[in-house]
CSV table of C-alpha atoms in Angstrom, one decimal:
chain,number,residue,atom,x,y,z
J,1,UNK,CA,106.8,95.3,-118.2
J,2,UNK,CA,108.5,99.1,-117.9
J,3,UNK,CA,109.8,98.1,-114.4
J,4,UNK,CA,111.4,94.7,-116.3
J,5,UNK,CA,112.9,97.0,-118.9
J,6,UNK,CA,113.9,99.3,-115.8
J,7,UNK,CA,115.0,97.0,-113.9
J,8,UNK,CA,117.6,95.5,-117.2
J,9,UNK,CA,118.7,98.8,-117.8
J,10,UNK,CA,120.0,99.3,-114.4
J,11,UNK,CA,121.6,95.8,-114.3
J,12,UNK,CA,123.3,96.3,-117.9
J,13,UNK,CA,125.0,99.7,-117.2
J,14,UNK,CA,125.6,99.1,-112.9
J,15,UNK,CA,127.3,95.4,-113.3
J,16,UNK,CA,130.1,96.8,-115.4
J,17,UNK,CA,130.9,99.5,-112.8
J,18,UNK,CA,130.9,97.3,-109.7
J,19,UNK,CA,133.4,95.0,-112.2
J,20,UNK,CA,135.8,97.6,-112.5
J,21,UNK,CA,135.3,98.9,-108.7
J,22,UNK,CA,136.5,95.3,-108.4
J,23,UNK,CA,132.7,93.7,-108.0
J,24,UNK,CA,131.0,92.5,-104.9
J,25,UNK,CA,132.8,91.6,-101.7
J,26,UNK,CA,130.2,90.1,-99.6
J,27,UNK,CA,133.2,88.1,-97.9
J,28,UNK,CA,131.0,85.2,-98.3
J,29,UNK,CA,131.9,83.2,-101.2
J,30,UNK,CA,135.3,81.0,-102.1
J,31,UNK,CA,136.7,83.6,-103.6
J,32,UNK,CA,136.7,86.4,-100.9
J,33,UNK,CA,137.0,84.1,-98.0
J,34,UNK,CA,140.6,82.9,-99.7
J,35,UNK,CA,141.4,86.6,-98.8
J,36,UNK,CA,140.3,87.1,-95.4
J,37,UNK,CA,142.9,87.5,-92.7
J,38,UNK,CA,146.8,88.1,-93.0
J,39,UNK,CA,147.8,84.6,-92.3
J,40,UNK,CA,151.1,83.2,-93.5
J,41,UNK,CA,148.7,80.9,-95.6
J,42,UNK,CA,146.5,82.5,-97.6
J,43,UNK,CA,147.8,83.5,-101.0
J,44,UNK,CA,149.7,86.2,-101.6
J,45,UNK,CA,147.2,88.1,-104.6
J,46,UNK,CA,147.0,91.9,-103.2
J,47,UNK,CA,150.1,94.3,-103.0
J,48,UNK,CA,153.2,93.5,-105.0
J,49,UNK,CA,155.3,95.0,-102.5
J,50,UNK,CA,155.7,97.2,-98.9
J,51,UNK,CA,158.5,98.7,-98.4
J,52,UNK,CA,160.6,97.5,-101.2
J,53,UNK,CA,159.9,94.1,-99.6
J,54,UNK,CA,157.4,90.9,-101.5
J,55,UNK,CA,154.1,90.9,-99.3
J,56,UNK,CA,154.3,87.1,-98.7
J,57,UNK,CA,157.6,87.9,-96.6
J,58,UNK,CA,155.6,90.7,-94.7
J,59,UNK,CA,152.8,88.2,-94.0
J,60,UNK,CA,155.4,85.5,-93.0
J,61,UNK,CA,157.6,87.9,-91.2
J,62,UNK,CA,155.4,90.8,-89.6
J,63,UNK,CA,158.5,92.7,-87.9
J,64,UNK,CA,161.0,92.3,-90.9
J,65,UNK,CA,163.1,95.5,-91.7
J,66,UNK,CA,165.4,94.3,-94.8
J,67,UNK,CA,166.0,91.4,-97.1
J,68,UNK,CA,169.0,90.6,-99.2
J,69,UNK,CA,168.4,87.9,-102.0
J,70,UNK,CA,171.2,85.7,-102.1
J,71,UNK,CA,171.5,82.4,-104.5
J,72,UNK,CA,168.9,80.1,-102.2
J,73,UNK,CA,166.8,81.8,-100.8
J,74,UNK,CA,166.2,85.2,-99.8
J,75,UNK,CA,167.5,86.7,-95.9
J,76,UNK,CA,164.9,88.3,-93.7
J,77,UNK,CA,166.2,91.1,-91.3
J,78,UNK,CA,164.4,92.8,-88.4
J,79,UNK,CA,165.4,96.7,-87.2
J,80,UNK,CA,168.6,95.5,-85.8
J,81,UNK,CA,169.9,93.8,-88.7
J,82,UNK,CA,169.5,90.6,-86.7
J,83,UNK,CA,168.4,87.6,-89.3
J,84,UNK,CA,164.8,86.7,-88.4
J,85,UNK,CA,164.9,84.1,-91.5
J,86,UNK,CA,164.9,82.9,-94.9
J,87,UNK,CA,162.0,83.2,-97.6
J,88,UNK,CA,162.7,80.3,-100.1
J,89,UNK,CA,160.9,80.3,-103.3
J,90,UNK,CA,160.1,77.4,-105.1
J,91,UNK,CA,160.9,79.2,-108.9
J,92,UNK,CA,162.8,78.0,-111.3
J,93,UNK,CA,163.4,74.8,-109.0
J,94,UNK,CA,159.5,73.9,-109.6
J,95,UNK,CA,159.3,74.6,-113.0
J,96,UNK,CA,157.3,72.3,-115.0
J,97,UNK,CA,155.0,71.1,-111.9
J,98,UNK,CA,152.1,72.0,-112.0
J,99,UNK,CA,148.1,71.2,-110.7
J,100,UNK,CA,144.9,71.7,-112.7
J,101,UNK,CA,145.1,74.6,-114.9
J,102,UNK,CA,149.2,75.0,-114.4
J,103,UNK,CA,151.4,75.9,-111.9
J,104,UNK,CA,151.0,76.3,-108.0
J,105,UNK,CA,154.4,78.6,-107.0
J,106,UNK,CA,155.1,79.0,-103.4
J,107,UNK,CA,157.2,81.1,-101.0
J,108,UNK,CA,158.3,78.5,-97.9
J,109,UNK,CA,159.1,81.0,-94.6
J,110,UNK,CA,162.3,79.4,-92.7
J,111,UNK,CA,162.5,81.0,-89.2
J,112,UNK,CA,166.4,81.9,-87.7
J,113,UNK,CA,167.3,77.7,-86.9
J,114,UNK,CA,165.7,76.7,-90.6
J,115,UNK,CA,162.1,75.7,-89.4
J,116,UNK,CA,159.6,75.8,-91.6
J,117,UNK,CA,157.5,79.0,-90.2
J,118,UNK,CA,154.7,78.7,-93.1
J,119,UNK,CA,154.5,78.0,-96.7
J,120,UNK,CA,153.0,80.8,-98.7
J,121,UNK,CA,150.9,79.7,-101.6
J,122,UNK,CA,151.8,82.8,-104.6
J,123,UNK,CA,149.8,83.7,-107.5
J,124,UNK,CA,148.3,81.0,-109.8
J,125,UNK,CA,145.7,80.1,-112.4
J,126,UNK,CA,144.1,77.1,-109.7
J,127,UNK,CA,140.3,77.8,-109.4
J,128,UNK,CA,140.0,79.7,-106.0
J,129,UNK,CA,137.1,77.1,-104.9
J,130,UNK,CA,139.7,73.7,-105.2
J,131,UNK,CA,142.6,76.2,-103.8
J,132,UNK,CA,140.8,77.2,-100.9
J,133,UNK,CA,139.5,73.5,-100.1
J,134,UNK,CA,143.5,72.9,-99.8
J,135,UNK,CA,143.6,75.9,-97.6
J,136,UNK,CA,140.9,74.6,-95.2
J,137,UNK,CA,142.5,71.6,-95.4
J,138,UNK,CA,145.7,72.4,-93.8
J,139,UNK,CA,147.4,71.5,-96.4
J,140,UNK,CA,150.0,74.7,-96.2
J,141,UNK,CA,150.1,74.4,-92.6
J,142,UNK,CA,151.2,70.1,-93.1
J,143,UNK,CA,155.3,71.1,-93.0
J,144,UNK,CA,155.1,73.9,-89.7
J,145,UNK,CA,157.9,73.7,-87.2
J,146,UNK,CA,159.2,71.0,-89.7
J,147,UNK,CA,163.2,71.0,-90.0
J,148,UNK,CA,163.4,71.0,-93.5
J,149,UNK,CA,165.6,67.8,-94.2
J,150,UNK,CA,161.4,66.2,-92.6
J,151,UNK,CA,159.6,68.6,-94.1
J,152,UNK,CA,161.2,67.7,-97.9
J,153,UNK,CA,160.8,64.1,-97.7
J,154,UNK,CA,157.5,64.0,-95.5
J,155,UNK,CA,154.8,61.9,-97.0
J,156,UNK,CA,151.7,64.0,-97.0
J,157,UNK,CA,148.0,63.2,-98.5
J,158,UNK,CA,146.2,65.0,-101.2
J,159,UNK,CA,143.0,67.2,-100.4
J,160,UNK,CA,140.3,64.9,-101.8
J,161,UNK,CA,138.4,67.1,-104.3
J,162,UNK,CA,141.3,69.0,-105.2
J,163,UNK,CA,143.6,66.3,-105.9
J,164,UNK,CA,146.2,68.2,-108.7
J,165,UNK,CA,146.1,71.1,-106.7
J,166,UNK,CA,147.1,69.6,-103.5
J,167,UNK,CA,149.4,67.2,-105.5
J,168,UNK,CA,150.6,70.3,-107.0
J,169,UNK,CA,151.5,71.9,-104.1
J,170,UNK,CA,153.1,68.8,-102.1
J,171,UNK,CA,155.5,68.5,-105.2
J,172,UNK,CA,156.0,72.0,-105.4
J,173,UNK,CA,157.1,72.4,-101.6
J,174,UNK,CA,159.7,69.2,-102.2
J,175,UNK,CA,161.4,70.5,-105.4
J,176,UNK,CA,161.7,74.7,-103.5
J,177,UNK,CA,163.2,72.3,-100.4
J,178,UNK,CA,165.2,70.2,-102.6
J,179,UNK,CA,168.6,72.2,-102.4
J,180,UNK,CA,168.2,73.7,-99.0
């Protein structure tokens, strides 16, 4: 019975630490496998910025320098000022779609010829379990090396099991494309 009591003790006052260290990361379940590697897929949840620039465009574009935002989309610059391409983001021009618990907002890389390079799904309130069925999936990876006049008016097929998410971020990806 003492080693019960013992045993509650520690679990009531060391779960509320390892919550605020930021918990468990056995890199095993949904949640942490989502943020394994530094793919242009996976979502974009950790640092805000680096080196004044979003992450997502450091992700998509690895050797970028500079951005300037301009009215569609933002311009990607490597050390030479040369344009290594566009990062489009689907806000406000998405506004109102949205999956399962709301909205799925994304941040589609265009390389130098207007290619889609990778779509970059952004912070959300999807449940990381239906959002990382899309991510196995494929779904992000559907419109790669797509010009985007195809990759706007491609037909692709939900993720069964995650149906408004997927549908979510199909919809999503067309209305960010829409004006490009």
């Amino acid at each position: 019975m003492k080693k019960i009591v013992l045993l509650a003790l520690i679990t009531l006052f060391m779960v509320p630490a390892m919550a605020q260290q930021g918990g468990h990361n056995c890199g095993n379940c949904p949640h942490h496998k989502q943020h394994q590697g530094a793919s242009c897929q996976q979502q974009s949840q950790q640092a805000k910025t680096v080196n004044g620039m979003a992450m997502e465009i450091v992700k998509a574009f690895p050797e970028a320098k500079s951005v300037k935002k301009e009215t569609k989309w933002t311009v990607v610059y490597d050390a030479n000022k040369g344009v290594l391409g566009y990062a489009v983001y689907s806000k406000p021009a998405s506004d109102g779609i949205k999956g399962f618990n709301g909205e799925t907002p994304l941040m589609v890389a265009l390389d130098a010829k207007q290619n889609v390079k990778c779509v970059v799904l952004l912070p959300n309130n999807e449940t990381p379990e239906y959002l990382q069925r899309v991510v196995n999936a494929g779904l992000l990876k559907s419109w790669d090396g797509m010009k985007v006049k195809k990759a706007r008016s491609k037909k692709v097929d939900t993720v069964s099991g995650a149906t408004f998410s997927s549908n979510s971020i199909i919809q999503t990806l067309q209305a960010a494309l829409k004006n490009i």
